[in-house]
CSV table of C-alpha atoms in Angstrom, one decimal:
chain,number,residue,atom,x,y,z
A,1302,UNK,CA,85.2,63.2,123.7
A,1303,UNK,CA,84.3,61.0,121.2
A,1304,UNK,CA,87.5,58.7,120.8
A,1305,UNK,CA,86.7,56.7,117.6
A,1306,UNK,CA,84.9,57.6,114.5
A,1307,UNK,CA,82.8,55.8,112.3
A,1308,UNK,CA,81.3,58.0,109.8
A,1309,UNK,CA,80.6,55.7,106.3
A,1310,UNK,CA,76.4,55.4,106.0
A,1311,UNK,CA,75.3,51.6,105.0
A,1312,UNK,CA,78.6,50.6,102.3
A,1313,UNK,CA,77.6,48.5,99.0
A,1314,UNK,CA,80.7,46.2,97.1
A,1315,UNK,CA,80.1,44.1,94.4
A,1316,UNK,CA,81.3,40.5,95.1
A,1317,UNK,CA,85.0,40.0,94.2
A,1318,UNK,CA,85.9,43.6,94.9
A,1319,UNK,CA,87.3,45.1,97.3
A,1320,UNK,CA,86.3,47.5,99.3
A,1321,UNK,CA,87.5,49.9,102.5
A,1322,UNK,CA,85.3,50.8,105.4
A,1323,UNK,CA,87.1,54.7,107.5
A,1324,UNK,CA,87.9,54.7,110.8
A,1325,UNK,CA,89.4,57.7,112.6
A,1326,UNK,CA,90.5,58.1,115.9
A,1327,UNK,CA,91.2,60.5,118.6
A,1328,UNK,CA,94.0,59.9,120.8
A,1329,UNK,CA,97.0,62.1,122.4
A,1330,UNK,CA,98.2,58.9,123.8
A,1331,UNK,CA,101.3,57.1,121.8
A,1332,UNK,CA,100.9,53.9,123.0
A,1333,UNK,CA,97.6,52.0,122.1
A,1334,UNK,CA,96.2,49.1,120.0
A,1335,UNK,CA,93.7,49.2,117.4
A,1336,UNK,CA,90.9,46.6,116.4
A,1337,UNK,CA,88.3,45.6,114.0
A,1338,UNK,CA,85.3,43.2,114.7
A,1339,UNK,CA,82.7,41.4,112.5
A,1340,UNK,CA,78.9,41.4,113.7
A,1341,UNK,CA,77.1,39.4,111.2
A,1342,UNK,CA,73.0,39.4,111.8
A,1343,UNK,CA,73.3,36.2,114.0
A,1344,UNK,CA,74.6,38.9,116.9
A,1345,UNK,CA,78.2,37.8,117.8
A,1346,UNK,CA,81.1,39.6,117.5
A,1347,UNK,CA,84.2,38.1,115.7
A,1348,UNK,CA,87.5,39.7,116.4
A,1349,UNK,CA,89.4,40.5,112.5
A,1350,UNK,CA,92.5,41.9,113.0
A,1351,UNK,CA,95.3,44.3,115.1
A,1352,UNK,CA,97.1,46.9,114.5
A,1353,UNK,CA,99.2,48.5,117.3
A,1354,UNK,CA,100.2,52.0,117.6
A,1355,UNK,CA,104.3,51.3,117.3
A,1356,UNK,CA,103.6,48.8,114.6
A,1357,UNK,CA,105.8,49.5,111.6
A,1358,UNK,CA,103.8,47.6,108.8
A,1359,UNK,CA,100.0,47.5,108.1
A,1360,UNK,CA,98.7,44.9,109.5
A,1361,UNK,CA,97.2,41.9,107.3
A,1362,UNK,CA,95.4,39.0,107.8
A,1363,UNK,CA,93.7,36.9,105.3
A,1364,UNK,CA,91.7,38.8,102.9
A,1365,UNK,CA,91.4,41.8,105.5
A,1366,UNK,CA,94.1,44.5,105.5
A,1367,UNK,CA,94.7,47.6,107.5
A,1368,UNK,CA,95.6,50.8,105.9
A,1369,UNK,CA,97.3,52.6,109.1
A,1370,UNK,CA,97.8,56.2,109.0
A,1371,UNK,CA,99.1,57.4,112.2
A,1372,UNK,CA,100.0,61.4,111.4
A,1373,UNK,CA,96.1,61.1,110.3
A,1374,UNK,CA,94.9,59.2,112.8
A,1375,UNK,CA,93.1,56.9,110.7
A,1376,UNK,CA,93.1,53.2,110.6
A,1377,UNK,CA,90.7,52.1,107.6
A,1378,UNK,CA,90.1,47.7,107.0
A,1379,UNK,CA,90.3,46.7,103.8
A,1380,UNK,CA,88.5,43.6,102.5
A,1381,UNK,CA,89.8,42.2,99.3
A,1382,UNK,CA,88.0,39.9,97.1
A,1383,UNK,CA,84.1,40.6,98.8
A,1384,UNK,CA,82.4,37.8,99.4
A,1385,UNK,CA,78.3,37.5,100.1
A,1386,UNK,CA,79.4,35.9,104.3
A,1387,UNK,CA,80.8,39.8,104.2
A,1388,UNK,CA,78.0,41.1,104.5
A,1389,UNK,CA,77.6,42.5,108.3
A,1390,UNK,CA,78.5,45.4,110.6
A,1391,UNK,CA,81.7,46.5,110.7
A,1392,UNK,CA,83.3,47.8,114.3
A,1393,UNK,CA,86.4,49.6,115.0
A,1394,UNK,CA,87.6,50.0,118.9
A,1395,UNK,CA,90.6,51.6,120.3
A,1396,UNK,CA,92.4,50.5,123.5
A,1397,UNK,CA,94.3,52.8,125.5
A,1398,UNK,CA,96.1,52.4,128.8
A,1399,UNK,CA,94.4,52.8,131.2
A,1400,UNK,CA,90.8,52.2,129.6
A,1401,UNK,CA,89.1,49.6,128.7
A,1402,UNK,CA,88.1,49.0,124.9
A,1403,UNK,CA,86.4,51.5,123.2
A,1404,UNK,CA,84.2,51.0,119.9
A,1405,UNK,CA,83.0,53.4,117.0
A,1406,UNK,CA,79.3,53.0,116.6
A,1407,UNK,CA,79.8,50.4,113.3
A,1408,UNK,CA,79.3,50.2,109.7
A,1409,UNK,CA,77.0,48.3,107.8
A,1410,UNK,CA,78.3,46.3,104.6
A,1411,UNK,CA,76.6,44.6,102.1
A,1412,UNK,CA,78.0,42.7,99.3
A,1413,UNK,CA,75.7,41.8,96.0
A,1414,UNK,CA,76.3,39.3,94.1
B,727,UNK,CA,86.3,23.8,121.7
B,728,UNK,CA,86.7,27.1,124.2
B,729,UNK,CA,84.2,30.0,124.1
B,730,UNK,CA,81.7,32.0,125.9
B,731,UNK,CA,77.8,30.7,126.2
B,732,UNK,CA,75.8,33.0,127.0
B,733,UNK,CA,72.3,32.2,127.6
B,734,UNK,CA,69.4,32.6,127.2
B,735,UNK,CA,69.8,34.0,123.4
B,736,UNK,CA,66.3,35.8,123.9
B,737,UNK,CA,64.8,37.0,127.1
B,738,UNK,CA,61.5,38.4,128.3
B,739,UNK,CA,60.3,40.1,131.0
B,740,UNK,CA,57.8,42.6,132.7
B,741,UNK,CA,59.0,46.0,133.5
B,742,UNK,CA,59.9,46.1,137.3
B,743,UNK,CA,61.5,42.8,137.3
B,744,UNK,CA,65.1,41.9,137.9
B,745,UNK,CA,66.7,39.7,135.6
B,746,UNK,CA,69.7,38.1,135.2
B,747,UNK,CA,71.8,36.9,132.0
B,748,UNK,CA,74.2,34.4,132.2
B,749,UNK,CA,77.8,34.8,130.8
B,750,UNK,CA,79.9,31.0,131.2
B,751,UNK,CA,83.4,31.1,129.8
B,752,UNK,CA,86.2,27.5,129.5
B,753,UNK,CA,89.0,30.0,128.0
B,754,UNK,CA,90.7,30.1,131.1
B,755,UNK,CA,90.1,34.0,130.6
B,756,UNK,CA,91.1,36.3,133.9
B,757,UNK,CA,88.8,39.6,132.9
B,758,UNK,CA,85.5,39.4,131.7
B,759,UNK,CA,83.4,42.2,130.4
B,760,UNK,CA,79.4,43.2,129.8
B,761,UNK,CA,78.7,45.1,127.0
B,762,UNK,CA,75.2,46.4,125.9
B,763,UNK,CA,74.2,47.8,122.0
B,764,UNK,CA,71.3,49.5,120.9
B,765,UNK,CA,70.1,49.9,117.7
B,766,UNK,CA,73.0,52.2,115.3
B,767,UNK,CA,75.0,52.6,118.5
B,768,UNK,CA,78.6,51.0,119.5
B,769,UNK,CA,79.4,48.7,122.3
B,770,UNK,CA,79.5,50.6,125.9
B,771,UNK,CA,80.7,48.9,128.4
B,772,UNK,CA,78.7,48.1,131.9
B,773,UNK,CA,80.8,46.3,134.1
B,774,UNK,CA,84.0,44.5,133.6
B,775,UNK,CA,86.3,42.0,136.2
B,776,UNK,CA,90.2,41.4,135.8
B,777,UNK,CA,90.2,38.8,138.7
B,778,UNK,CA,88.0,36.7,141.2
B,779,UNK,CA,85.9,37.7,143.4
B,780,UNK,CA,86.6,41.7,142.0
B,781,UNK,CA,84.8,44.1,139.6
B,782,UNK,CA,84.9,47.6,138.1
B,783,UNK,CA,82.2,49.6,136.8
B,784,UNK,CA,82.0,50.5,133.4
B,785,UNK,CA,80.4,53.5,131.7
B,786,UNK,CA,77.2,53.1,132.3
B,787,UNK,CA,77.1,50.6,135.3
B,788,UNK,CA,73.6,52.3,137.1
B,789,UNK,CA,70.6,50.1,136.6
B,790,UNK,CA,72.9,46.8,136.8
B,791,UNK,CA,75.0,44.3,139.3
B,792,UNK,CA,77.0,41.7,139.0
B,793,UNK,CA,79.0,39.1,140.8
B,794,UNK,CA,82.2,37.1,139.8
B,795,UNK,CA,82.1,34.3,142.5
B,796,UNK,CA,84.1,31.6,139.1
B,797,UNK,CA,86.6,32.7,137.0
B,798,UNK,CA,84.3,31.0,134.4
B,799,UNK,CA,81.1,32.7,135.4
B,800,UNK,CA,80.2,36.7,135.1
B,801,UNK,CA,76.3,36.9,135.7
B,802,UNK,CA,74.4,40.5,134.6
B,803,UNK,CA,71.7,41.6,137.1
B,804,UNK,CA,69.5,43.9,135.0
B,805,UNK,CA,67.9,45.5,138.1
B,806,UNK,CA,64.4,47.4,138.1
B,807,UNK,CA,66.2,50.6,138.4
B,808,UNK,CA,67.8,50.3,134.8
B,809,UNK,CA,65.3,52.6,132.8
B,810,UNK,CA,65.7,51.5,129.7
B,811,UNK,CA,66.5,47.7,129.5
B,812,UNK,CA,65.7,46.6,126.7
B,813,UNK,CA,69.0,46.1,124.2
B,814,UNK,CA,71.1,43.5,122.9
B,815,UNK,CA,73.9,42.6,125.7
B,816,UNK,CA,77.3,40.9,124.9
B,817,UNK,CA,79.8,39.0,127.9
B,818,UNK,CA,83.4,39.2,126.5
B,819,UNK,CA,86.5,38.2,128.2
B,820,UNK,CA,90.5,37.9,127.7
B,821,UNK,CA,93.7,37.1,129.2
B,822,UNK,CA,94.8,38.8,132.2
B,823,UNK,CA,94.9,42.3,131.8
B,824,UNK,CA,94.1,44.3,129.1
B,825,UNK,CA,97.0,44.1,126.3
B,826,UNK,CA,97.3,45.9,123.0
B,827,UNK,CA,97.1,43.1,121.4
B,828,UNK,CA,94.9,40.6,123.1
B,829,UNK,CA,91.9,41.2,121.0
B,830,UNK,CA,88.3,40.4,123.0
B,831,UNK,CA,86.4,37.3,122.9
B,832,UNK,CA,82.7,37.4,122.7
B,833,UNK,CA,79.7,35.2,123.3
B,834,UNK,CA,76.9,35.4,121.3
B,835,UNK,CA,74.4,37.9,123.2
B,836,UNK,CA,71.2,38.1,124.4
B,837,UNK,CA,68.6,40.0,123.3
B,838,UNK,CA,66.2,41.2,126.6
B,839,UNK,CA,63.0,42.6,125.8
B,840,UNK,CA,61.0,44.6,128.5
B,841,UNK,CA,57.5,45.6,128.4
């Protein structure tokens, strides 16, 4: 069963705007942790930000926010303020116990100027 | 400054050949992971390692071996057996074991070609 969901086709933002890239998930588990990672064309993968399942606030950090929605299952990043080094994929990934990190299969962003 | 080298960043071989990627960390990391992505796909994980000397197989382990003699080292054996090599491969590691919110750290890949 497919445990996260990454639907969006390639997302376009103007620079300066923001912009909010989906995620859903599929979990009966209550405990578990939710990430987001850059990949920028260069290949590595830069760890954003954390959101864990018992959290009571969104998580922020910097420019990138998470819009947590746990009755929906949904945990959707937020970028505020685009800017053209935001342009990359996009990767959500769920941990639960007892597994190891799983990832959705990305969206691509691409900011114009 | 602490990180993951992985090396080389582009890698060629004949099909038939074993090859092996190297994955060197200094974060004082206990598990390390091996990750491979193809094109409009995810990460899936291949093998991973919480401690010396011991490591689990991942998803889609067959085609692949590796060894974790160092806690800084975690070499991938793409094996002749794997029968479709070619893809983009990322080493990851963190602290101990696996916690909510210790967030991977990656290297930055290497891409193996096969022909």
């Amino acid at each position: 069963a497919q445990k996260i969901t990454q639907t969006q086709p390639g997302m376009f933002v103007q620079e300066k705007e923001a912009v909010t890239l989906d995620c859903t998930y599929d979990t009966s588990d209550p405990s578990y942790g939710l990430f987001w990672y850059k990949q920028p064309s260069s290949g590595e993968m830069i760890f954003l930000i954390y959101q864990g399942s018992y959290d009571q606030q969104n998580a922020t950090e910097g420019r990138y926010s998470l819009n947590f929605q746990k009755a929906r299952k949904s945990a959707n990043l937020v970028i505020s303020a685009s800017q053209l080094g935001d342009s990359a994929m996009y990767f959500c990934a769920i941990d639960l116990w007892g597994s190891k990190l799983t990832f959705g299969k990305g969206i691509t962003l691409s900011v114009r100027p | 400054d602490g990180g993951i080298t992985q090396s080389p960043k582009y890698l060629f071989r004949k099909e038939g050949q074993n090859v092996t990627l190297s994955c060197e960390q200094n974060l004082n990391h206990d598990a390390m992971y091996w990750y491979r992505q193809d094109p409009g796909q995810g990460l899936r994980l291949i093998y991973y390692s919480q401690i010396v000397n011991d490591f689990q197989k991942g998803d889609i382990a067959e085609g692949y071996s590796v060894s974790r003699e160092k806690k800084e080292s975690f070499p991938l054996t793409v094996t002749s057996a794997q029968k479709n090599p070619t893809a983009f491969y990322l080493c990851a590691s963190t602290q101990g074991e696996s916690d909510y919110n210790s967030p991977l750290h990656f290297g930055n890949g290497t891409r193996l070609t096969v022909t």
